Tab-separated table of N, CA and C in Angstrom:
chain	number	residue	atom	x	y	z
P	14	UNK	N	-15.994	-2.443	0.545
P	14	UNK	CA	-16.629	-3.198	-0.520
P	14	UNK	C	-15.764	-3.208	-1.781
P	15	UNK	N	-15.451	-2.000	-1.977
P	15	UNK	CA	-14.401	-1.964	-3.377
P	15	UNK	C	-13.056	-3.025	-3.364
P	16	UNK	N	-12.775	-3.583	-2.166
P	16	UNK	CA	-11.552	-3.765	-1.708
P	16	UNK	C	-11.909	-5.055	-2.203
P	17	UNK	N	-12.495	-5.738	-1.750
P	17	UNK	CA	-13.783	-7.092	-1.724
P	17	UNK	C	-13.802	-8.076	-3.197
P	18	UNK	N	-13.917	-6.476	-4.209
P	18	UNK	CA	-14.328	-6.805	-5.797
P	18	UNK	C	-13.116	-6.437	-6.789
P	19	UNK	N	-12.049	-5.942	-5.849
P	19	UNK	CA	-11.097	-5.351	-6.918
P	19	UNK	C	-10.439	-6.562	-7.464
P	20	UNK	N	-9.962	-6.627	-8.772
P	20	UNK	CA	-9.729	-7.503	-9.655
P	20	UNK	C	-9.504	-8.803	-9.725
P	21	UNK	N	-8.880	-9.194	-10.455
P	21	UNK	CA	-8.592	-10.862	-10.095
P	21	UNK	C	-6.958	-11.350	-9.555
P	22	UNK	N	-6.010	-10.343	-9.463
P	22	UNK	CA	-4.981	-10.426	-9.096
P	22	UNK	C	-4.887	-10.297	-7.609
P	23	UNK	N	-3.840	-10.213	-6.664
P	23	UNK	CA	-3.634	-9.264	-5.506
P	23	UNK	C	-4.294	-8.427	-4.873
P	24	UNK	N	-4.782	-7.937	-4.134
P	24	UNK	CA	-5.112	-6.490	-3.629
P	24	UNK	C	-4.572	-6.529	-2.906
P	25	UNK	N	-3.643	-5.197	-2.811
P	25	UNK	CA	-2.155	-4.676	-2.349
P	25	UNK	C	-2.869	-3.175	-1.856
P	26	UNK	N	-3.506	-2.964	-0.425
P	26	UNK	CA	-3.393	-1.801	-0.054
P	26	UNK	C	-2.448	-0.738	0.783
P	27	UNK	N	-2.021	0.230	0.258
P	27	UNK	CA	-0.867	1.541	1.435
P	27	UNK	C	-1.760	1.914	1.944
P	28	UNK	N	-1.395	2.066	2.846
P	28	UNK	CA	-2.507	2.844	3.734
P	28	UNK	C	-1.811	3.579	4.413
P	29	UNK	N	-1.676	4.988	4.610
P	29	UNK	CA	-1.071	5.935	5.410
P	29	UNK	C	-1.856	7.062	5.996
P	30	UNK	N	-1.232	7.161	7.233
P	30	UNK	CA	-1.514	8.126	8.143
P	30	UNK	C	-2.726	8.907	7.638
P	31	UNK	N	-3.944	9.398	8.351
P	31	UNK	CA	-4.895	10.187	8.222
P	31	UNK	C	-4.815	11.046	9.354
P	32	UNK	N	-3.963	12.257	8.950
P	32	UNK	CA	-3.513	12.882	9.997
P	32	UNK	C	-5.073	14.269	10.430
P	33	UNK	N	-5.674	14.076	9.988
P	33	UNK	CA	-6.403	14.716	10.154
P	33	UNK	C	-8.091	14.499	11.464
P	34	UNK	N	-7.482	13.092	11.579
P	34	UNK	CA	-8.603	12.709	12.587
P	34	UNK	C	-8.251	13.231	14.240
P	35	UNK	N	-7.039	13.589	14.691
P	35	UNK	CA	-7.631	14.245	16.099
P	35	UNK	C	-7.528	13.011	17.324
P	36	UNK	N	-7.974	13.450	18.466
P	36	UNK	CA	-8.280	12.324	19.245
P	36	UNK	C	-8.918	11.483	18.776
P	37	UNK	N	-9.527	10.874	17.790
P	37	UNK	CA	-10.434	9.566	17.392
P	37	UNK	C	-8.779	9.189	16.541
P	38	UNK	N	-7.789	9.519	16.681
P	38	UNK	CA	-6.815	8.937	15.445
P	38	UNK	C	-6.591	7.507	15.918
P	39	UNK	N	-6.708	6.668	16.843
P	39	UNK	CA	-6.004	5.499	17.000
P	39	UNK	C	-7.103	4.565	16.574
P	40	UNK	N	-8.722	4.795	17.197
P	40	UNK	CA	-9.465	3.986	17.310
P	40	UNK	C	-9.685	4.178	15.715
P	41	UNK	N	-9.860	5.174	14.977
P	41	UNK	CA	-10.174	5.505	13.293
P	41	UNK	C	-9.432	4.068	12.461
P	42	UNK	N	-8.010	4.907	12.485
P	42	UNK	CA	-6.935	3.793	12.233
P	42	UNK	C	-7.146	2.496	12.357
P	43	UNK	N	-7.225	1.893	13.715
P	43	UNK	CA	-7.367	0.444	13.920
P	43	UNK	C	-8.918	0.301	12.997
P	44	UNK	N	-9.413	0.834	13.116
P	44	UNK	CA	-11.007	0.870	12.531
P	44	UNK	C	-10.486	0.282	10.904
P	45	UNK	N	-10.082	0.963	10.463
P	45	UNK	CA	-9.993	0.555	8.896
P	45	UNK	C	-8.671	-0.032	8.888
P	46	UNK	N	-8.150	-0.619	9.669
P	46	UNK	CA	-6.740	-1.702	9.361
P	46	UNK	C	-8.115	-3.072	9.579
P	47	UNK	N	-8.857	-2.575	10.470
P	47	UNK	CA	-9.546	-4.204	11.051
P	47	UNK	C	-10.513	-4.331	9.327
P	48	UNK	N	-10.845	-3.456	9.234
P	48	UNK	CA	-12.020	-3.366	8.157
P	48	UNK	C	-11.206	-3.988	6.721
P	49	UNK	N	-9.530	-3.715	6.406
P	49	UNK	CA	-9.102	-3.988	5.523
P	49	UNK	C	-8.807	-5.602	4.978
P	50	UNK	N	-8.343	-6.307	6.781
P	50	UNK	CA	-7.864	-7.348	7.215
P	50	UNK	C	-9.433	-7.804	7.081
P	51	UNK	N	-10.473	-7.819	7.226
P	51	UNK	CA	-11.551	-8.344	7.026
P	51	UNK	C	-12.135	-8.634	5.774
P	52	UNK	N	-11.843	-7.265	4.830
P	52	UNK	CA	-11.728	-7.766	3.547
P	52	UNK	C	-11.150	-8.333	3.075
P	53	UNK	N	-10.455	-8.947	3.242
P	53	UNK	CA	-9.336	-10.559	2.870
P	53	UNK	C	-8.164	-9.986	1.872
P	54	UNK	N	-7.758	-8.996	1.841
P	54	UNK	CA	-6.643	-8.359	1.152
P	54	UNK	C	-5.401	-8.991	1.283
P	55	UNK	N	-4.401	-9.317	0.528
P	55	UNK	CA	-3.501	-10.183	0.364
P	55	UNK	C	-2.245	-9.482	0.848
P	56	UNK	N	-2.068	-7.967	0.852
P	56	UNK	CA	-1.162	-7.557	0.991
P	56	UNK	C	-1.458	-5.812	1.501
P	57	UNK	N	-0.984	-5.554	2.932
P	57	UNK	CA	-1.209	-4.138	3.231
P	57	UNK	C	0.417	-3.725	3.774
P	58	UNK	N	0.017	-2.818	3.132
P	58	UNK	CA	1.581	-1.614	3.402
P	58	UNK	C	1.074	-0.422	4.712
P	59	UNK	N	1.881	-0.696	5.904
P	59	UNK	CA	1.312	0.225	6.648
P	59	UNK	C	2.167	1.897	6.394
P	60	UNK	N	1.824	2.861	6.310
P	60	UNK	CA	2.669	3.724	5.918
P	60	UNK	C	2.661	5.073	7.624
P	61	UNK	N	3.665	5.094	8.395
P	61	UNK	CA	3.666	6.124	9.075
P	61	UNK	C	3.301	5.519	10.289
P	62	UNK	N	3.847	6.728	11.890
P	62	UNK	CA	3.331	5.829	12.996
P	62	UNK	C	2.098	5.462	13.584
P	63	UNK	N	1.426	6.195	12.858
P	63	UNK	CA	-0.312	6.058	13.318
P	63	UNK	C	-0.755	4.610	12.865
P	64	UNK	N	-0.315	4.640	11.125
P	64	UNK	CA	-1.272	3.347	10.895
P	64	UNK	C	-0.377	2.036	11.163
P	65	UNK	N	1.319	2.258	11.829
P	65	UNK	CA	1.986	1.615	12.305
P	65	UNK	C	1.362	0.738	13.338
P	66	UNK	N	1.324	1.722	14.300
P	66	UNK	CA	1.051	0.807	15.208
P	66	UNK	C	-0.504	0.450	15.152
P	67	UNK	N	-1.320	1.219	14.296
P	67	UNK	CA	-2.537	0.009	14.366
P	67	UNK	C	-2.594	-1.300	13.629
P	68	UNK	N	-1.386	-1.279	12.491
P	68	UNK	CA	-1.210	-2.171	11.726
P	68	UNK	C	-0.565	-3.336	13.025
P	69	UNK	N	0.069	-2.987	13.822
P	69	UNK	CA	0.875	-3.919	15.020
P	69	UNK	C	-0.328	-4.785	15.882
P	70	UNK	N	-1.128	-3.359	16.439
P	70	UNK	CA	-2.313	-3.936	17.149
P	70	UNK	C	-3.213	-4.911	16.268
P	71	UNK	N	-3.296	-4.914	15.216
P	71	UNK	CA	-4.268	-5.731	14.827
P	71	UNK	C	-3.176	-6.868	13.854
P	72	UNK	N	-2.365	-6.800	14.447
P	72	UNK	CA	-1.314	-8.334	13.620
P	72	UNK	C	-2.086	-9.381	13.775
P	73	UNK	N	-2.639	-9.841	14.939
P	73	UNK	CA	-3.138	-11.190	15.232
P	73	UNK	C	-4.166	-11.357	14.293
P	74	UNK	N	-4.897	-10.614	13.632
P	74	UNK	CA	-6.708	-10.394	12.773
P	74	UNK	C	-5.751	-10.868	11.688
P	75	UNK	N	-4.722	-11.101	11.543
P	75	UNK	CA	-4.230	-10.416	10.064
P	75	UNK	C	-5.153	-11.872	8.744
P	76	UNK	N	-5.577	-13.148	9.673
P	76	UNK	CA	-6.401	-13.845	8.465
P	76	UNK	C	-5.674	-14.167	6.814
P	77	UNK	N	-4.190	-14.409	6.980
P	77	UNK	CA	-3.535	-14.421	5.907
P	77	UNK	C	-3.240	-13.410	4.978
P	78	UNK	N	-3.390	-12.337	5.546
P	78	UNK	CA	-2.986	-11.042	5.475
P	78	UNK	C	-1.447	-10.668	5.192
P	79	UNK	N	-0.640	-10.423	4.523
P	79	UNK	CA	0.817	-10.036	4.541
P	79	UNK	C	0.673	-8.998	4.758
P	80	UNK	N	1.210	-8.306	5.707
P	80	UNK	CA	1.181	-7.033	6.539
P	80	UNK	C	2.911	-6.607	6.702
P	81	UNK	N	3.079	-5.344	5.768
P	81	UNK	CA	4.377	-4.581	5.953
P	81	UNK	C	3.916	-3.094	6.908
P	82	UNK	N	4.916	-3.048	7.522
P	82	UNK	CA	4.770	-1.569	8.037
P	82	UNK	C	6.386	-0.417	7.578
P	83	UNK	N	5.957	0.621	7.129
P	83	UNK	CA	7.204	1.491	6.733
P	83	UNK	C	6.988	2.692	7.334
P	84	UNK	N	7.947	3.187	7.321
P	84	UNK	CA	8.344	4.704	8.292
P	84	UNK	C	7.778	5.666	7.313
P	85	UNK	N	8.225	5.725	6.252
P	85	UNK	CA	7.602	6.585	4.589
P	85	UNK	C	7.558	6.282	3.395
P	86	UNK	N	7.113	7.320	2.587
P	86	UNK	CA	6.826	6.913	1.912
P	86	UNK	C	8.286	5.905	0.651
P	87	UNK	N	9.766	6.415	0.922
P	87	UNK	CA	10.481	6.478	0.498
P	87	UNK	C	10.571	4.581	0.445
P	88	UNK	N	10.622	4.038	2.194
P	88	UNK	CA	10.569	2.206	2.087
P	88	UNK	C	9.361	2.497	1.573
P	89	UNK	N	8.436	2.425	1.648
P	89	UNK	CA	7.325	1.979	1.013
P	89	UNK	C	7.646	1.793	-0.629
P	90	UNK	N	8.327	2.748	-1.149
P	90	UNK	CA	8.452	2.233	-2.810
P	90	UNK	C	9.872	1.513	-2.681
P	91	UNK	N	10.455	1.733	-2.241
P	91	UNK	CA	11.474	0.226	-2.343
P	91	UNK	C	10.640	-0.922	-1.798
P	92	UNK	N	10.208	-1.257	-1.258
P	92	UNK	CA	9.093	-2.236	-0.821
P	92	UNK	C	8.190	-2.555	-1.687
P	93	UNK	N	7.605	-1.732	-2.140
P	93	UNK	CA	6.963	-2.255	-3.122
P	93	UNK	C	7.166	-2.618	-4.528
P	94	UNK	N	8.713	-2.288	-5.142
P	94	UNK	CA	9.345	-2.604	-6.189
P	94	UNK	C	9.999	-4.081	-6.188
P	95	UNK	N	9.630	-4.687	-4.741
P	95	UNK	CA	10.061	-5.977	-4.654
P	95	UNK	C	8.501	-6.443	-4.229
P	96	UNK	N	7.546	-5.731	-4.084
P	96	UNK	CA	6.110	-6.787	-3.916
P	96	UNK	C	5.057	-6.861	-5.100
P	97	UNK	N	5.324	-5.652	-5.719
P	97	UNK	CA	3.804	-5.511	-6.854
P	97	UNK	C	4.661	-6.621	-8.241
P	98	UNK	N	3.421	-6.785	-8.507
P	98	UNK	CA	4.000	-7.930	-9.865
P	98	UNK	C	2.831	-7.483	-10.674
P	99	UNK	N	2.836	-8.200	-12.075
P	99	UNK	CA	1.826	-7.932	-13.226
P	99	UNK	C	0.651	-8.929	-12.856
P	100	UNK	N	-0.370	-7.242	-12.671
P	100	UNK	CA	-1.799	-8.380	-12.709
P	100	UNK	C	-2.508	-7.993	-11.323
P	101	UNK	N	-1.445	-7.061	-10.029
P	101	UNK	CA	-1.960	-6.530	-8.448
P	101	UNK	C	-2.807	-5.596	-9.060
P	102	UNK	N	-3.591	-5.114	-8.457
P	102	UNK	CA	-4.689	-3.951	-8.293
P	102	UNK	C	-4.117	-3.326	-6.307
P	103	UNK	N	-3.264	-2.167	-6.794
P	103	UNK	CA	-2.705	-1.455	-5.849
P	103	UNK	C	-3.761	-0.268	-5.126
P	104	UNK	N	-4.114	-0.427	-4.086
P	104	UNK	CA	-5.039	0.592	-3.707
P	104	UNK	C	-4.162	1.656	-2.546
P	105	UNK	N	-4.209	3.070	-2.859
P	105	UNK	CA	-3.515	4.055	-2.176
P	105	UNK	C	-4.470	5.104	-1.583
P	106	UNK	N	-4.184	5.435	0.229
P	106	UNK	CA	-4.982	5.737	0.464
P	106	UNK	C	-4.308	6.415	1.890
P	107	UNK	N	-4.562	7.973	1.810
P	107	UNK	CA	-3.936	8.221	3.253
P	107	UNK	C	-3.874	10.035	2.923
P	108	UNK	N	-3.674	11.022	4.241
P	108	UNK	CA	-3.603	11.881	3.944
P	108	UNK	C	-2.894	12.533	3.227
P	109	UNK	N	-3.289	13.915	2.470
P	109	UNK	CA	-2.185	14.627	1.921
P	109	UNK	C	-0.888	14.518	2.109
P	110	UNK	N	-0.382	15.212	3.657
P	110	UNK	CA	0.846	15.027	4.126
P	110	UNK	C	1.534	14.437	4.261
P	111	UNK	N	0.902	13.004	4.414
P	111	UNK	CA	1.445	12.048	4.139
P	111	UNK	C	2.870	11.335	2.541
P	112	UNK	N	2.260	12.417	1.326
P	112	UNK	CA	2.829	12.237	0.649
P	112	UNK	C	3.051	10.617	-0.306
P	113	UNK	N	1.652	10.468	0.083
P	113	UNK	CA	0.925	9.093	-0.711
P	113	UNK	C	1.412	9.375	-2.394
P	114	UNK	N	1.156	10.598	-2.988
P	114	UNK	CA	1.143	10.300	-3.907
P	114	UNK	C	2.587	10.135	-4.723
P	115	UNK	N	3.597	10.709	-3.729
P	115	UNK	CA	4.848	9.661	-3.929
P	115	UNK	C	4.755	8.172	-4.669
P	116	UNK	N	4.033	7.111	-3.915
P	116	UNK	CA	4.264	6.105	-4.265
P	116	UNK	C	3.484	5.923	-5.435
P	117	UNK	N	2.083	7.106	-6.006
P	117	UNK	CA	1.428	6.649	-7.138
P	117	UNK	C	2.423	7.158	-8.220
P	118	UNK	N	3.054	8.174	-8.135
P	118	UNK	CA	4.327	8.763	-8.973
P	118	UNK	C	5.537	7.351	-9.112
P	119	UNK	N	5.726	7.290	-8.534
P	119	UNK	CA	6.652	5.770	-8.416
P	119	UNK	C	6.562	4.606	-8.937
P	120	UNK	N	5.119	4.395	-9.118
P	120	UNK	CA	4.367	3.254	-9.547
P	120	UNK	C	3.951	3.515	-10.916
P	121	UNK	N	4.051	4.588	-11.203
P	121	UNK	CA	3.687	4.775	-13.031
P	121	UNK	C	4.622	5.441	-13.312
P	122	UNK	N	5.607	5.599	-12.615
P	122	UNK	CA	7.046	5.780	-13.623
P	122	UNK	C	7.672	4.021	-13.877
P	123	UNK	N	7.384	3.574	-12.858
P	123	UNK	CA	8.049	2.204	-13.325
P	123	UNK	C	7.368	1.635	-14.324
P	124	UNK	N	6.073	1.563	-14.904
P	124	UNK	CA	5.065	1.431	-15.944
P	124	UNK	C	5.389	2.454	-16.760
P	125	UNK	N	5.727	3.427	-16.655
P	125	UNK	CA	6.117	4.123	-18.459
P	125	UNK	C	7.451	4.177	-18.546
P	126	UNK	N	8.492	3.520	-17.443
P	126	UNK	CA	9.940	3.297	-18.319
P	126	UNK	C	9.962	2.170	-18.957
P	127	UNK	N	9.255	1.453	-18.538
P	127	UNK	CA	8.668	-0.310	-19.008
P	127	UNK	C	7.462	-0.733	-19.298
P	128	UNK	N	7.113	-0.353	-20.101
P	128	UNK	CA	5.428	-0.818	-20.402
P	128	UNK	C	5.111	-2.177	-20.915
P	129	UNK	N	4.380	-2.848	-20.311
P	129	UNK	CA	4.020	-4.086	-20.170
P	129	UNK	C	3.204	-4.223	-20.495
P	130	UNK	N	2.734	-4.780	-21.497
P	130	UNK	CA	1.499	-5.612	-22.435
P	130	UNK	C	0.251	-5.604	-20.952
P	131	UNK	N	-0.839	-4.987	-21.249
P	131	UNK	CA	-2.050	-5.265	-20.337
P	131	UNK	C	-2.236	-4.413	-19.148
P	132	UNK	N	-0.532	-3.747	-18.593
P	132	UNK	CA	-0.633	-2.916	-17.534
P	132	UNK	C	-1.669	-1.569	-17.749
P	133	UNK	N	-2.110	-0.937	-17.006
P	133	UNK	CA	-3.032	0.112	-16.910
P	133	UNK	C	-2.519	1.032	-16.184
P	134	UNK	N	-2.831	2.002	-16.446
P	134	UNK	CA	-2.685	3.721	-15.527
P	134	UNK	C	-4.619	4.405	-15.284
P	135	UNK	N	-5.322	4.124	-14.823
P	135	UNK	CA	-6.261	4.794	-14.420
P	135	UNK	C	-6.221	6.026	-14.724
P	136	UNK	N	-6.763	6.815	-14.880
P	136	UNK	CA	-6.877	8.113	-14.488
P	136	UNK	C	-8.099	9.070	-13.539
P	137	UNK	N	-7.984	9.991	-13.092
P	137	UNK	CA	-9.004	10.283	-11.940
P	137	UNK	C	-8.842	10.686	-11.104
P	138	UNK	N	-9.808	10.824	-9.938
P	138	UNK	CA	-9.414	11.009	-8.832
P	138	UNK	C	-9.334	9.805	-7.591
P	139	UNK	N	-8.615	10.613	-6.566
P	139	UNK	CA	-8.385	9.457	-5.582
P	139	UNK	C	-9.912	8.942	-4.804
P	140	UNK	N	-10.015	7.727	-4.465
P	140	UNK	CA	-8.937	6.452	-3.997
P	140	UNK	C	-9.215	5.328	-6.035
P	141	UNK	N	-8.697	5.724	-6.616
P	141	UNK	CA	-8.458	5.252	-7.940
P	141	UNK	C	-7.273	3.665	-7.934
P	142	UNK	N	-7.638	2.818	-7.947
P	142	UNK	CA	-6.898	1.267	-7.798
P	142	UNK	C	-5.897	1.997	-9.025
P	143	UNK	N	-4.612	1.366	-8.732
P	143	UNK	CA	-3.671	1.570	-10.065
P	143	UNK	C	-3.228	0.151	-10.588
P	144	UNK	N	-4.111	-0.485	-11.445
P	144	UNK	CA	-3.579	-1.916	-11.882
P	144	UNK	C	-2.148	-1.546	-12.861
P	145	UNK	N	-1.399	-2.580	-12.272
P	145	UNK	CA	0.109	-2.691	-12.996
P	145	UNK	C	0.399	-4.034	-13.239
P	146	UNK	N	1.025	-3.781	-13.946
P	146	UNK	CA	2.250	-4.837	-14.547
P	146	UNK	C	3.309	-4.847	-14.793
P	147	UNK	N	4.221	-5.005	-13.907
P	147	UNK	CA	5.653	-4.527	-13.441
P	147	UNK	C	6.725	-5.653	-12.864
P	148	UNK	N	8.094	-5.710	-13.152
P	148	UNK	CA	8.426	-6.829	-12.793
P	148	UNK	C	9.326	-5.914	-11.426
P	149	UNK	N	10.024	-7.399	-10.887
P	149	UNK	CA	10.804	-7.009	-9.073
P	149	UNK	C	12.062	-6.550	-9.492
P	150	UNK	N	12.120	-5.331	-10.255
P	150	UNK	CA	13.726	-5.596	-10.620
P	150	UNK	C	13.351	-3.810	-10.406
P	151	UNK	N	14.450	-3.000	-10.061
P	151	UNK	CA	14.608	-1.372	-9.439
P	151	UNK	C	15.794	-1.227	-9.387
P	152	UNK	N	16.129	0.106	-9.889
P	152	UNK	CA	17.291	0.552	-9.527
P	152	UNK	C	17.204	1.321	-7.602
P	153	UNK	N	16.401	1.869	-7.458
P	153	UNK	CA	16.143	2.550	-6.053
P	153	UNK	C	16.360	1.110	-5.166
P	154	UNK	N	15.672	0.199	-5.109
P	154	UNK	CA	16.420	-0.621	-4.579
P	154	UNK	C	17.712	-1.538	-3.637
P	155	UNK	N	18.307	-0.958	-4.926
P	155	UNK	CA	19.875	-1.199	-4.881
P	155	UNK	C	20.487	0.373	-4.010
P	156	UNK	N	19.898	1.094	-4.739
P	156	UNK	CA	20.249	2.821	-3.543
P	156	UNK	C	20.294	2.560	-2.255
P	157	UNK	N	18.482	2.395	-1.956
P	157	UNK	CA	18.449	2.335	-0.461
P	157	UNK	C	17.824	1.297	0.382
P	158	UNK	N	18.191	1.364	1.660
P	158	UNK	CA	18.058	0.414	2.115
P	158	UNK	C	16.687	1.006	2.933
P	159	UNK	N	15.513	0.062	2.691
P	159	UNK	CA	14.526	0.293	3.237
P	159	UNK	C	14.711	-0.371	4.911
P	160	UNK	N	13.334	0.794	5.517
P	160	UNK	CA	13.113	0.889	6.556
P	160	UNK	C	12.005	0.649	6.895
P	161	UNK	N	11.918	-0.943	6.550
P	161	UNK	CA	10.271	-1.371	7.149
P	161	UNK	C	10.154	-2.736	7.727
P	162	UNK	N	9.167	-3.445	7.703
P	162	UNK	CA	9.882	-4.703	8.750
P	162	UNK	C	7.539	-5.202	8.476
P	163	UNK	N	8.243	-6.120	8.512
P	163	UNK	CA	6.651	-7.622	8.107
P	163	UNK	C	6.445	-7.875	9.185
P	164	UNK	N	5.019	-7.773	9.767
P	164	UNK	CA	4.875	-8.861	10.838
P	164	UNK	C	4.101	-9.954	10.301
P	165	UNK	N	4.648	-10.522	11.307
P	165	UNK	CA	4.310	-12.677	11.700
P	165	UNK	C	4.894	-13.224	10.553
């Protein structure tokens, strides 16, 4: 539902690995890739091989969906320094281990080396939307070469 109402820009969800589900991990996974893709989200970052390949299995649902999948969290912020723009409502969401909060560290350092008229930093606890306003320009970028790949 939150996903549904979040702002008037983008909704850009990561979604990574919930390593904590066990044998229910594939059907869980596909469970909330289908649930995300249903909420009409414009843009999902799959993060890790779990929500990889449910992000794969459910390519066909994708309903105009832009669907990235990345190995970690590391493509995931080069990836996303070429997808978030001013005005997305970024939703981050995945286990500890995963090392999610990499990319929320990433995402408000690029907002306090550059602060942009209107951008926001939330504060709180998780699953907390991080609205930004950020332009496609990174030095990490230019470093490394991400390891992720779009389907359709």
């Amino acid at each position: 539902e939150a996903l549904r109402a979040a702002g008037n820009g983008r909704r850009v969800l990561v979604l990574g690995d919930m390593l904590e589900l066990g044998v229910d991990s594939a059907a869980s996974h596909g469970r909330v890739i289908r649930e995300a893709l249903e909420a009409g989200i414009e843009i999902l970052v799959a993060v890790g091989p779990a929500t990889v390949e449910a992000a794969r299995a459910h390519a066909p649902d994708r309903k105009g969906t832009e669907v990235h999948c990345c190995a970690d969290v590391l493509s995931a912020n080069v990836l996303l320094d070429g997808l978030v723009v001013a005005g997305d409502t970024v939703w981050i969401k995945g286990s500890r281990g995963m090392q999610l909060d990499g990319v929320v560290r990433h995402l408000r350092g690029r907002l306090l080396s550059r602060p942009i008229h209107g951008a926001s930093i939330p504060t709180g606890s998780d699953p907390t939307p991080v609205s930004v306003g950020l332009n496609a320009h990174s030095n990490a970028a230019a470093q490394v070469k991400p390891s992720n790949e779009r389907l359709g």
